[in-house]
Coordinates of C-alpha atoms in Angstrom, one line a residue:
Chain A
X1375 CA 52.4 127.4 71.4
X1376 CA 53.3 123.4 71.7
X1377 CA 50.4 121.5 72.1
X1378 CA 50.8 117.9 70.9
X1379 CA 54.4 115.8 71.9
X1380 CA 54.8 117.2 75.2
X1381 CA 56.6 115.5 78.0
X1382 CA 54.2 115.7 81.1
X1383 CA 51.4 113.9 78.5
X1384 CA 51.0 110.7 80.7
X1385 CA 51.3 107.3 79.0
X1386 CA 49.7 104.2 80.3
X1387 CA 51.4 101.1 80.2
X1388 CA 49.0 98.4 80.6
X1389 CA 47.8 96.6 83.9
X1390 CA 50.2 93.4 84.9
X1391 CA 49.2 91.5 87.6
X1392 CA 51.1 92.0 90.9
X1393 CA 51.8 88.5 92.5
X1394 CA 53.7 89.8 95.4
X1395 CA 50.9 92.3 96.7
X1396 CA 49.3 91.4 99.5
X1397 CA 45.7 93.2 98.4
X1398 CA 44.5 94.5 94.9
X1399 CA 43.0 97.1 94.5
X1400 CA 41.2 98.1 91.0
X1401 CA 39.3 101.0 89.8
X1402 CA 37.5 100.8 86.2
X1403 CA 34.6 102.0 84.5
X1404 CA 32.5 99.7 81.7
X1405 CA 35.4 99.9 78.7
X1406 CA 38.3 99.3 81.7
X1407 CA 36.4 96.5 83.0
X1408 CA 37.4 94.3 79.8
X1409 CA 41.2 94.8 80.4
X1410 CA 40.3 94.0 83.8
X1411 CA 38.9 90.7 82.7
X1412 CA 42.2 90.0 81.1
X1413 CA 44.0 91.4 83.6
X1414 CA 42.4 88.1 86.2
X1415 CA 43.0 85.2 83.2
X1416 CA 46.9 86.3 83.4
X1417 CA 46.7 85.7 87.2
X1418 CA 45.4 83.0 89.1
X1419 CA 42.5 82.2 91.3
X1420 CA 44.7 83.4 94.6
X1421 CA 45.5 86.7 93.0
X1422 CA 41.4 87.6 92.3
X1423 CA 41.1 86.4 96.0
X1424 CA 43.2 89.2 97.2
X1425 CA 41.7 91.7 94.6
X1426 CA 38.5 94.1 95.3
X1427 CA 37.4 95.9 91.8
X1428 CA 35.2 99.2 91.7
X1429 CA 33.4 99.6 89.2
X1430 CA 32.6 103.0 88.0
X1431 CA 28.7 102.0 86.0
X1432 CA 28.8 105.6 84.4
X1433 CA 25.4 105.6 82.0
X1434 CA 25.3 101.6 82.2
X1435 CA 22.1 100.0 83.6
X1436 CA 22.6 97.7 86.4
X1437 CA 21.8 94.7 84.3
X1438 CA 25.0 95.5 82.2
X1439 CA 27.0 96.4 85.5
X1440 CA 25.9 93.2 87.2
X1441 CA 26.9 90.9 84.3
X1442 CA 29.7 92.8 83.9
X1443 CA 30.7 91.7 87.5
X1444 CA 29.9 88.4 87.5
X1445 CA 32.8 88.2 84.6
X1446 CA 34.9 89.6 87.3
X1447 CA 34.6 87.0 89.9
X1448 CA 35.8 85.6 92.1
X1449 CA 37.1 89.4 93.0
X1450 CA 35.2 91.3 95.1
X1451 CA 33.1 93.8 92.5
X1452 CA 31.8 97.0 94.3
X1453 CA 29.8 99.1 92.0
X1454 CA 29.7 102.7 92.0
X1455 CA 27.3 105.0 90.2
X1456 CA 29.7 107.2 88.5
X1457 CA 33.6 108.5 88.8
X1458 CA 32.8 110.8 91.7
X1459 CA 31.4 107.9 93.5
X1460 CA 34.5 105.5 92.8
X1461 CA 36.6 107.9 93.9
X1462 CA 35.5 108.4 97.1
X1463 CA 35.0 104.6 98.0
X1464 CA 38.8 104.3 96.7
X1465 CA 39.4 107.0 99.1
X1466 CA 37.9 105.4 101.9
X1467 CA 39.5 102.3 101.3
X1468 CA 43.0 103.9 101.0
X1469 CA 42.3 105.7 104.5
X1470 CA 42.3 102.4 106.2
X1471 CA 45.1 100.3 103.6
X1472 CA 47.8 99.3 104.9
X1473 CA 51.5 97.9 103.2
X1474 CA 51.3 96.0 100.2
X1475 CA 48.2 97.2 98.9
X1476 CA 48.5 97.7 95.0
X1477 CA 46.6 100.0 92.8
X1478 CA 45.7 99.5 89.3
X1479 CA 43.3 101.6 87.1
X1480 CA 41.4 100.9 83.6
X1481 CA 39.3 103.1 81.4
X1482 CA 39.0 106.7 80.3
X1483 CA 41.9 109.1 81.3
X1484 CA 40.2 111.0 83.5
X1485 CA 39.3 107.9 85.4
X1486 CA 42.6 106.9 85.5
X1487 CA 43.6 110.3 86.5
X1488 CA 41.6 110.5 89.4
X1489 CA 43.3 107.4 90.9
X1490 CA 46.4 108.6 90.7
X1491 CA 45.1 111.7 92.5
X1492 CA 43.4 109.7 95.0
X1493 CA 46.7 107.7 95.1
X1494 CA 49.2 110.7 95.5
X1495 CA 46.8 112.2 98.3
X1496 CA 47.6 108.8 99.9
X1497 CA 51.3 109.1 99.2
X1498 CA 51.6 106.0 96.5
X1499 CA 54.0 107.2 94.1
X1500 CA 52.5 107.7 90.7
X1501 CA 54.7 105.1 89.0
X1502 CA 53.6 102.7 91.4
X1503 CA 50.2 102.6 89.6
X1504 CA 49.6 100.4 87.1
X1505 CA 47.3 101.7 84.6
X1506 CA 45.8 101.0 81.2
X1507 CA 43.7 103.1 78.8
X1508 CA 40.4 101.9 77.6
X1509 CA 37.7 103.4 75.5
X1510 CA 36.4 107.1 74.9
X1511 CA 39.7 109.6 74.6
X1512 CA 37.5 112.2 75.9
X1513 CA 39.8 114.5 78.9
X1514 CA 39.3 116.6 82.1
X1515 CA 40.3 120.3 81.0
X1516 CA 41.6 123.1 83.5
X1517 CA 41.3 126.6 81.9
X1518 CA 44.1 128.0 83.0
X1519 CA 42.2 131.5 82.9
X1520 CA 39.8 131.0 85.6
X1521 CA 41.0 127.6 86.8
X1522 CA 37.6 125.6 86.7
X1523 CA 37.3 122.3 85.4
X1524 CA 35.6 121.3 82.3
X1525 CA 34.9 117.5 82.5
X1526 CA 34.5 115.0 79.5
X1527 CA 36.3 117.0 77.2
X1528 CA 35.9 115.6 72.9
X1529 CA 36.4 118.7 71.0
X1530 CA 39.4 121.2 70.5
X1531 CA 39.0 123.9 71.0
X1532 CA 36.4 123.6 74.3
X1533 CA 34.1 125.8 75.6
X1534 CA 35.2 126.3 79.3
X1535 CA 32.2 125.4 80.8
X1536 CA 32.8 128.2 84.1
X1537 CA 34.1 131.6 82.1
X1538 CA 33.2 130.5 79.0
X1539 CA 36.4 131.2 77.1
X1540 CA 37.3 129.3 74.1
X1541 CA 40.0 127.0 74.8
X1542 CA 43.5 125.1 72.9
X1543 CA 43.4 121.9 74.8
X1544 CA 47.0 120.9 74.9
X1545 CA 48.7 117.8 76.1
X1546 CA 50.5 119.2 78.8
X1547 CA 48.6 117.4 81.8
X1548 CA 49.2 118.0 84.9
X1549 CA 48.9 114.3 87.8
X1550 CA 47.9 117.1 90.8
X1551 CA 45.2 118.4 89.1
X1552 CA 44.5 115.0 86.9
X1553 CA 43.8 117.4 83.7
X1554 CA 45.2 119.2 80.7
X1555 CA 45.7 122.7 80.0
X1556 CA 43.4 124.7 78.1
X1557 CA 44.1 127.8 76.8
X1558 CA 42.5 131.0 75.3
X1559 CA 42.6 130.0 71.9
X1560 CA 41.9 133.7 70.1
X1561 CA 43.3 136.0 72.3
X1562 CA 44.9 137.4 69.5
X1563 CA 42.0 137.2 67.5
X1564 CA 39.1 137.7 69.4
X1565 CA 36.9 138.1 66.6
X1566 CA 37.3 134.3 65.3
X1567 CA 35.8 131.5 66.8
X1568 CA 37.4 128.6 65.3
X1569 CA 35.3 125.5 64.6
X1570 CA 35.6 122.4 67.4
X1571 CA 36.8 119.4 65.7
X1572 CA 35.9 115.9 68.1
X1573 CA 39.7 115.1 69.0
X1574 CA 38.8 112.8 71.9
X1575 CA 35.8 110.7 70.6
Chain B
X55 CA 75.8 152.6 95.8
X56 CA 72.7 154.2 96.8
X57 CA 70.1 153.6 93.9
X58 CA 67.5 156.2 92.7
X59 CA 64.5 154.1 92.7
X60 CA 62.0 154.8 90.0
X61 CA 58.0 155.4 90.4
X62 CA 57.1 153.5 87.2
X63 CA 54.4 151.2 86.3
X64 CA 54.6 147.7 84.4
X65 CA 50.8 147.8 83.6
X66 CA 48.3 150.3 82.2
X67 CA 49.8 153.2 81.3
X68 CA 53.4 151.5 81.2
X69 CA 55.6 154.2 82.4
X70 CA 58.7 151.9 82.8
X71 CA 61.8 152.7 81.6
X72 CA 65.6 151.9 81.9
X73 CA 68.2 154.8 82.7
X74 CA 71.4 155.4 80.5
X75 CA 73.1 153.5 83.1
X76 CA 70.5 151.0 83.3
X77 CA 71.1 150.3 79.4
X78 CA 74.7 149.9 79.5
X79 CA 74.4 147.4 82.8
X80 CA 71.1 145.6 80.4
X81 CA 72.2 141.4 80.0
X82 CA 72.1 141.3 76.5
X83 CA 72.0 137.9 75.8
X84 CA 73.9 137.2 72.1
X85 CA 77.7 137.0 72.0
X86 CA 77.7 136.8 68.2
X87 CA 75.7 137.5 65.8
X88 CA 73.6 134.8 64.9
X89 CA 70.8 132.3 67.3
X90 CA 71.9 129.3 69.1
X91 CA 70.3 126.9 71.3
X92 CA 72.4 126.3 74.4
X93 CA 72.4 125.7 77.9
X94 CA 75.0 128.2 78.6
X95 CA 75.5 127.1 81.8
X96 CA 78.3 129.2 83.8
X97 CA 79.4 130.0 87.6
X98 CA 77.3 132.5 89.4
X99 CA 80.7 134.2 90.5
X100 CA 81.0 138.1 91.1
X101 CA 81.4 140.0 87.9
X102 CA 82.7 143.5 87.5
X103 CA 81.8 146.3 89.5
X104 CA 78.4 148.1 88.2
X105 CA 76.9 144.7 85.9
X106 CA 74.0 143.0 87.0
X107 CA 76.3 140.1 87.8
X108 CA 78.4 142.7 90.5
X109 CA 76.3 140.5 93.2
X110 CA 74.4 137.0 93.6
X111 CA 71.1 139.2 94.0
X112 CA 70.9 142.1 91.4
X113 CA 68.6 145.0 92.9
X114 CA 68.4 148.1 90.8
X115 CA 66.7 151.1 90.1
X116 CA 63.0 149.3 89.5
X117 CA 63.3 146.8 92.8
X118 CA 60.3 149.5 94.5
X119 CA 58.1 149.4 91.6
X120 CA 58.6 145.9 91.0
X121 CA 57.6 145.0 94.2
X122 CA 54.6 147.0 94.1
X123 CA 53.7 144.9 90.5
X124 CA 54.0 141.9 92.4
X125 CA 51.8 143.0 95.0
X126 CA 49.3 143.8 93.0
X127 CA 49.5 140.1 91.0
X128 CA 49.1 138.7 94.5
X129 CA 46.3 139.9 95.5
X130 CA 44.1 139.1 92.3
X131 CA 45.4 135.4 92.3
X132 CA 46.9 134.4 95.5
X133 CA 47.3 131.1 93.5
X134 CA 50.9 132.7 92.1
X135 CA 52.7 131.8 95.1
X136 CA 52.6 128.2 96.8
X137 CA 54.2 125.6 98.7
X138 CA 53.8 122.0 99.0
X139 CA 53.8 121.1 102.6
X140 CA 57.2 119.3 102.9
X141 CA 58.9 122.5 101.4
X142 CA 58.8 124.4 104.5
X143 CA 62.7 123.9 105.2
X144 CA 63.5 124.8 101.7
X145 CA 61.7 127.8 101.9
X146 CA 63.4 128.8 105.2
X147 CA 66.6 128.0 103.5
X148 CA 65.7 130.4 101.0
X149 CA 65.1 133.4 103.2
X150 CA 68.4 132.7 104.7
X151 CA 70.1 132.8 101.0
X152 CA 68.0 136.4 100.2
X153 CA 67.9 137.9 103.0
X154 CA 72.1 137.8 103.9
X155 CA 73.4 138.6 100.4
X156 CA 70.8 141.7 100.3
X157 CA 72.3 143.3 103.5
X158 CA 75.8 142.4 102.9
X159 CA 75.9 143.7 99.4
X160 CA 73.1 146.7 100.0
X161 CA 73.8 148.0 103.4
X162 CA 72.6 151.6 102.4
X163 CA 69.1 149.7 101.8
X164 CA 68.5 146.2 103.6
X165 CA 70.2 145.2 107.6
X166 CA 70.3 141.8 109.1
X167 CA 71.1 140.9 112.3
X168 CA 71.2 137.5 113.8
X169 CA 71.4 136.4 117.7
X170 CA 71.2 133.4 117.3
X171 CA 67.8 132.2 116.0
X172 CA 66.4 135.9 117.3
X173 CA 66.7 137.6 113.4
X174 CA 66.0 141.4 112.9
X175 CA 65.7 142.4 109.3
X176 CA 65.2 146.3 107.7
X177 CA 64.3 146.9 104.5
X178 CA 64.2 150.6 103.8
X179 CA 63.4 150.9 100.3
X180 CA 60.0 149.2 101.4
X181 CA 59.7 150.9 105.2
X182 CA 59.9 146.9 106.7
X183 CA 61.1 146.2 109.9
X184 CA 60.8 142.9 111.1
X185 CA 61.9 140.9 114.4
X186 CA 61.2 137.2 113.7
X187 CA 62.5 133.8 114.8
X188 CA 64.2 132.2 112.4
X189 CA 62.2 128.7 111.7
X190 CA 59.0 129.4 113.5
X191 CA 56.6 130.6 109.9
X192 CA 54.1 132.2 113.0
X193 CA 56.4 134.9 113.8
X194 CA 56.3 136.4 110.1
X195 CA 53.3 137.7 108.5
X196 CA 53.3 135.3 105.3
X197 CA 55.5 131.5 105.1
X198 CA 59.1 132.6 104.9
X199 CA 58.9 132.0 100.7
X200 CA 56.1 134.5 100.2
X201 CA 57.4 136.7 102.9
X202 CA 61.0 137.4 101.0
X203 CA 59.6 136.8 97.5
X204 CA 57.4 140.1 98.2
X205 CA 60.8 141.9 98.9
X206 CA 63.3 140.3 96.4
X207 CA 63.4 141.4 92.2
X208 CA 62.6 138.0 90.8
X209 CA 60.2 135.3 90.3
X210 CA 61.8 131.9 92.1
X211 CA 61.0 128.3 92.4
X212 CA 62.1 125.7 94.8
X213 CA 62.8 122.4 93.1
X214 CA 62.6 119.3 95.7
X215 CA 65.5 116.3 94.9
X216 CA 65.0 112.9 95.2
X217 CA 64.3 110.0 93.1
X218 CA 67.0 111.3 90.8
X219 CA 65.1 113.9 89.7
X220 CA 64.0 117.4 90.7
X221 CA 60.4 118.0 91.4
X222 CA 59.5 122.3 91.2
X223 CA 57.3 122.2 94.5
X224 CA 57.1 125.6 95.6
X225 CA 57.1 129.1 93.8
X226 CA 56.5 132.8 93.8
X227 CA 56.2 133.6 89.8
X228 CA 54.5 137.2 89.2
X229 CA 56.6 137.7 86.4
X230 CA 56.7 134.7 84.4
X231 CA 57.2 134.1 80.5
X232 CA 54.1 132.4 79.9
X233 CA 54.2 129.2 82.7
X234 CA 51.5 128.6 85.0
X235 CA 52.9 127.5 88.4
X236 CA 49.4 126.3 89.7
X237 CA 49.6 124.3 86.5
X238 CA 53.0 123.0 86.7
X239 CA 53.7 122.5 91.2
X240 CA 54.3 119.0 92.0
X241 CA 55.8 118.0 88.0
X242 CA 59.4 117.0 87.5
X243 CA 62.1 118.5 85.4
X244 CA 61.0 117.0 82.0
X245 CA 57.0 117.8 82.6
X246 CA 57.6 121.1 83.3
X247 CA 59.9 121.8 80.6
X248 CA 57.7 119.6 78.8
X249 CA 56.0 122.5 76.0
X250 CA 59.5 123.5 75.2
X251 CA 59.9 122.6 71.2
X252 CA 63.5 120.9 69.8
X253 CA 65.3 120.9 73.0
X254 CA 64.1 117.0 74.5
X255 CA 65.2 116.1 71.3
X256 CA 68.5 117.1 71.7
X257 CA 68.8 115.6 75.0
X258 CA 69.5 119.0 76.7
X259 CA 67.3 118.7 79.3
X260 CA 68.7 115.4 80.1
X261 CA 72.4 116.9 80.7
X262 CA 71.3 120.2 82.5
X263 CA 69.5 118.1 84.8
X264 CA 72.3 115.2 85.2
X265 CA 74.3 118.6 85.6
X266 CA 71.7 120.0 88.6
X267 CA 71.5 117.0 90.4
X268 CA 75.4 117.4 90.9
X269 CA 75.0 121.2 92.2
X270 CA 76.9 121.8 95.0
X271 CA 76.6 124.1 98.1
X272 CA 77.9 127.2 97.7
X273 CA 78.7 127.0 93.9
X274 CA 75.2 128.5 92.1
X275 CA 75.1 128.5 88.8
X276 CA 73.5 131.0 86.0
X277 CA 72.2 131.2 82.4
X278 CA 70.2 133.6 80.3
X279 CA 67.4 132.9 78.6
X280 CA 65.2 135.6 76.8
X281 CA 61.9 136.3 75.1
X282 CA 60.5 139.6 73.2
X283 CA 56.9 140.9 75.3
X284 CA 54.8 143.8 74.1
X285 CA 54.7 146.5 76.3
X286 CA 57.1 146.5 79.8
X287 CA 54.5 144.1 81.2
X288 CA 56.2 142.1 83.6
X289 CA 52.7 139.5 84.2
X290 CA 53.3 137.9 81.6
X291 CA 51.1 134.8 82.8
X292 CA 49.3 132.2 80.9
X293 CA 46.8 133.4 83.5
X294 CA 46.3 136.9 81.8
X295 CA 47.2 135.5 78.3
X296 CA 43.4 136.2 77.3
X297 CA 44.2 139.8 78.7
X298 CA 47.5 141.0 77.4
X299 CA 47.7 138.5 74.1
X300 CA 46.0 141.1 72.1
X301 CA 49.1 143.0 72.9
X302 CA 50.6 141.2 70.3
X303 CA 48.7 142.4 67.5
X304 CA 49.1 146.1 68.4
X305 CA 52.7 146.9 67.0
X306 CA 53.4 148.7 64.1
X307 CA 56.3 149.8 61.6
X308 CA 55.9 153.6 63.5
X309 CA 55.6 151.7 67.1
X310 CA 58.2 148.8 67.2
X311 CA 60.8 151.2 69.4
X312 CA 58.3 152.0 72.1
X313 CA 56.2 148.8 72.3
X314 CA 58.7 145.7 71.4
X315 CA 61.4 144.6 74.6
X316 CA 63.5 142.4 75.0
X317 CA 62.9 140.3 77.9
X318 CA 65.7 138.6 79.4
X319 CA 66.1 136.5 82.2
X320 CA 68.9 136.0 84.6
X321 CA 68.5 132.4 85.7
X322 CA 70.6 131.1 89.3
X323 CA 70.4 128.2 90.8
X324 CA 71.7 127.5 94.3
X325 CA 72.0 124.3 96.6
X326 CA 70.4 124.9 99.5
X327 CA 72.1 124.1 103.0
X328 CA 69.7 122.5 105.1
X329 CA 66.9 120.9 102.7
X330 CA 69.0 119.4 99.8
X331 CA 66.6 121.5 97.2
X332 CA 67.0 123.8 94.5
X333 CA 66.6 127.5 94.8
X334 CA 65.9 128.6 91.1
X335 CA 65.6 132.6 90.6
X336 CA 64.5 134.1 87.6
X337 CA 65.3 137.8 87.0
X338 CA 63.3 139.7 84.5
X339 CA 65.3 142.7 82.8
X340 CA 63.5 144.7 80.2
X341 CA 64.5 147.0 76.9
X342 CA 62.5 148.5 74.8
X343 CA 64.1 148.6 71.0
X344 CA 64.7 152.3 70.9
X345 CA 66.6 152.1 74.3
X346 CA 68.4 149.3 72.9
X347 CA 70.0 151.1 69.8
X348 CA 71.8 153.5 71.4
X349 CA 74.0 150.8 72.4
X350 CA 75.2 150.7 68.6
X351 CA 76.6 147.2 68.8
X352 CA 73.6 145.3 70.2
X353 CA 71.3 147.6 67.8
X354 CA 73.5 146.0 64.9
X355 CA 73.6 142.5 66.6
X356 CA 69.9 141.9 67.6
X357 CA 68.3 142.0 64.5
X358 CA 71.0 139.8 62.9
X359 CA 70.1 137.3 65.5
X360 CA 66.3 137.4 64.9
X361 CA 66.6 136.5 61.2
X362 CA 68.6 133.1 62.0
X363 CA 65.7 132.1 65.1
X364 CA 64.1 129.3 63.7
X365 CA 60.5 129.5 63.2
X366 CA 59.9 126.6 66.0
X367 CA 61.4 128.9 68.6
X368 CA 59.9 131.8 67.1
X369 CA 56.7 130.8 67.5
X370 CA 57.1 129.3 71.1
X371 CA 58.3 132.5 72.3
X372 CA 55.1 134.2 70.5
X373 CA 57.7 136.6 68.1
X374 CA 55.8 135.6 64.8
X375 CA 53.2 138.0 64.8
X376 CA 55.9 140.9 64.8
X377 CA 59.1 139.2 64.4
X378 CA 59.6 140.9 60.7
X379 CA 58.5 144.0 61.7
X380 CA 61.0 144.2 64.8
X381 CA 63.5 143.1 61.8
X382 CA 62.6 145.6 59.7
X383 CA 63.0 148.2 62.3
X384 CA 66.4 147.3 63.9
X385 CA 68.2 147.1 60.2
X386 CA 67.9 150.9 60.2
X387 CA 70.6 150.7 63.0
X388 CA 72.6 147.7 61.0
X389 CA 75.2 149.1 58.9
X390 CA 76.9 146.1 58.2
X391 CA 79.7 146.6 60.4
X392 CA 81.1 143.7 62.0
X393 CA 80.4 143.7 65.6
X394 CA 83.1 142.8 68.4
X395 CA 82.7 139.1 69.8
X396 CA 81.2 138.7 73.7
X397 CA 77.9 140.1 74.9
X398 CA 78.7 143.7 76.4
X399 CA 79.1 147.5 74.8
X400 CA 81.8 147.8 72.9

């Protein structure tokens, strides 16, 4: 069974700005927030006027978050608990966006996955999105056995957190679901239990 | 021809099996005697009278027990069959495409008739009989996709064009060789194909795709592709894989005959009319290795074939647990003899 080199394995090319968009909108997470910071010094003042960041804090304490968004200025800097919370103030913005709104997305993969998601559900084609990788490699994993969702994935195999099968993480990844594939990993051997190396630190 | 329609299961107790004249009408897949990787793309145009090529849509003597398989996989995961919401023409398209070839090439079994957009549809084998309004989904108990799928031999996807590329948005796959549709809706041709090992490499999915996006209305295509599977088990899903992968490691030197088949699958793909998309079907024939030998050439052909697979493809089709063995076995029926070019008995 293939599981590294495979197609639908998503690759992120960097964030540029956009100057022709007529808002900005940015989703990161404490590592993103740095290429978000480079992202502004490319562009000019007018640019992080039109621009409104979230900023998923994750485990960060608000001291961190804060100064983190002062470095962001003068965009607008909401900041949001965790990923769940991000996403859904990204939704709620996109509800009410109108034409030339342009997204962008920095940080873990799942985080960029969800904004993608959040995009598509708004009909913003994927490649549309500019995104850039930053920090942990850790991955959302859907076993494809019982279909739940095992989040902040380092180790291959994984432990499906719902049915509790042993799972192949492998890089076929799919945008609707924002996740990989995991996959039984000894159903052909149910007696061994391989060891879980940390892949995605 | 009326057909005989077997009781049989594909699960279990596996009672499936292929008739004498089921063997000799069996799509072997090898016209010589040694692996290649290929598109092997050809017209979907009638073939002789009796071959699984006779029609556009082959029924035979499983089509009742098959159904009754698929049935069954529905009902445990109802996630095997779905549509994105904009594929609703395409799936209308495709009962269109099903349901006239069945009646005009099965008339003993399936009847259309069509006033208009007033349709009436029979379908003996299955004791259906259905008055429904063509392009109104509330007048049929399931969207028109699932509705047909449940009555037609084959898994099938419906693959959306634009962009220059095809996007596989809707599918019924009860029978699949290892995909996951709920995994894969919504991807493009190169995602989906994405796991497959050598072939981006040698730019074949570029050209079948280039080739695809050129299909033209009432032209289909077909290939064959195949795989081995332990035991007639048709669910073949990456769904089950923690259920029937043990299957692998139960065949022996005394079992290969009875346990190993060869899976093959008759791939067309039609233009649809109204929608623009891609109807892909994907036929599932299966041999087991003693039914297979008493065609003498294929029994000298097959295991010829299986020692030049290399080990890449081997192992993506899941052959290396038992690939040596199934060797080992099928040599007893290889006496060397050369065997006659093309696919069929001699």
């Amino acid at each position: 069974m293939a599981v590294s080199g495979i197609k639908s394995r998503p690759v992120y090319p960097g964030l540029s700005p956009d100057p022709n968009a007529r808002s900005n909108v940015v989703v990161c997470d404490v590592a993103g927030a740095e290429a978000v910071v480079e992202l502004l010094t490319r562009a000019d003042g007018a640019f992080a006027r039109r621009t409104s960041i979230i900023l998923s804090a994750d485990g960060a304490g608000s001291e961190q978050a804060q100064a983190l968004a002062k470095r962001l200025e003068p965009a607008g800097v909401e900041i949001a608990s965790g990923l769940p919370a991000a996403i859904s103030h990204l939704n709620a913005i996109l509800d009410q966006a109108s034409m030339g709104l342009r997204l962008y997305a920095a940080g873990s993969e799942p985080l960029i996955g969800s904004v993608v998601q959040a995009g598509l559900d708004h009909f913003i084609d994927h490649l549309s999105i500019r995104t850039e990788h930053r920090g942990s490699l850790k991955r959302r994993v859907q076993c494809v056995h019982c279909k739940g969702m095992t989040e902040d994935v380092t180790t291959n195999p994984v432990t499906c957190s719902h049915c509790g099968l042993l799972l192949l993480v492998r890089d076929h990844y799919s945008r609707r679901l924002a996740a990989f594939q995991g996959v039984c990993i000894n159903a052909e051997s149910p007696g061994e239990r391989p060891e879980p190396n940390v892949e995605f630190p | 021809m009326v057909l005989a329609f077997k009781n049989e299961t594909f699960r279990d107790d596996f009672t499936f099996s292929n008739s004498p004249e089921s063997i000799r009408r069996f799509p072997f897949p090898f016209h010589e005697d040694k692996y290649m990787y290929a598109v092997n793309i050809e017209p979907h145009v009638p073939g002789p009278k009796g071959t699984v090529y006779e029609f556009p849509i082959d029924i035979d003597e499983h089509y009742v027990a098959e159904m009754r398989d698929r049935e069954i996989v529905l009902a445990a995961d109802p996630g095997r069959c779905q549509a994105l919401p904009h594929m609703m023409t395409a799936q209308w398209d495709m009962l269109e495409l099903l349901m006239t070839s069945m009646a005009r090439d099965y008339p003993e079994h399936f009847s259309l008739t069509q006033d208009g957009d007033h349709w009436h549809w029979i379908n003996r084998p299955l004791g259906i009989d259905q008055k429904f309004t063509f392009g109104d989904h509330t007048t049929l108990p399931y969207e028109p996709m699932e509705y047909i799928g449940r009555q037609c031999q084959g898994d099938f996807s419906i693959q959306d064009q634009r962009d220059g590329q095809l996007w596989m948005d809707a599918g019924i796959i009860t029978t699949q060789a290892d995909w996951s549709l709920d995994f894969d809706i919504g991807m493009n041709f190169f995602e989906w194909h994405g796991p497959v090992p050598l072939a981006h490499e040698a730019g074949v999915f570029e050209r079948a795709l280039k080739f695809l996006l050129n299909l033209q209305v009432g032209r289909p295509v077909r290939r064959l592709n195949w795989t081995m599977t332990i035991n007639p088990r048709l669910d073949t899903s990456p769904e089950n894989y923690h259920k029937w992968g043990i299957d692998r490691t139960t065949v022996t030197p005394e079992n290969v005959g009875d346990k190993v088949h060869l899976r093959v699958e008759l791939q067309g793909l039609w233009r649809l009319p109204r929608s623009n998309a891609i109807l892909f079907s994907i036929r599932c024939y299966l041999i087991k290795m003693k039914e297979l030998v008493t065609i003498p050439k294929w029994g000298r052909r097959l295991p010829r074939v299986l020692e030049t697979l290399p080990p890449e493809i081997a192992d993506y089709k899941g052959l290396t647990r038992y690939r040596q063995m199934t060797i080992d076995w099928l040599k007893k029926y290889d006496d060397g003899a050369p065997t006659s070019p093309g696919f069929g008995p001699d």
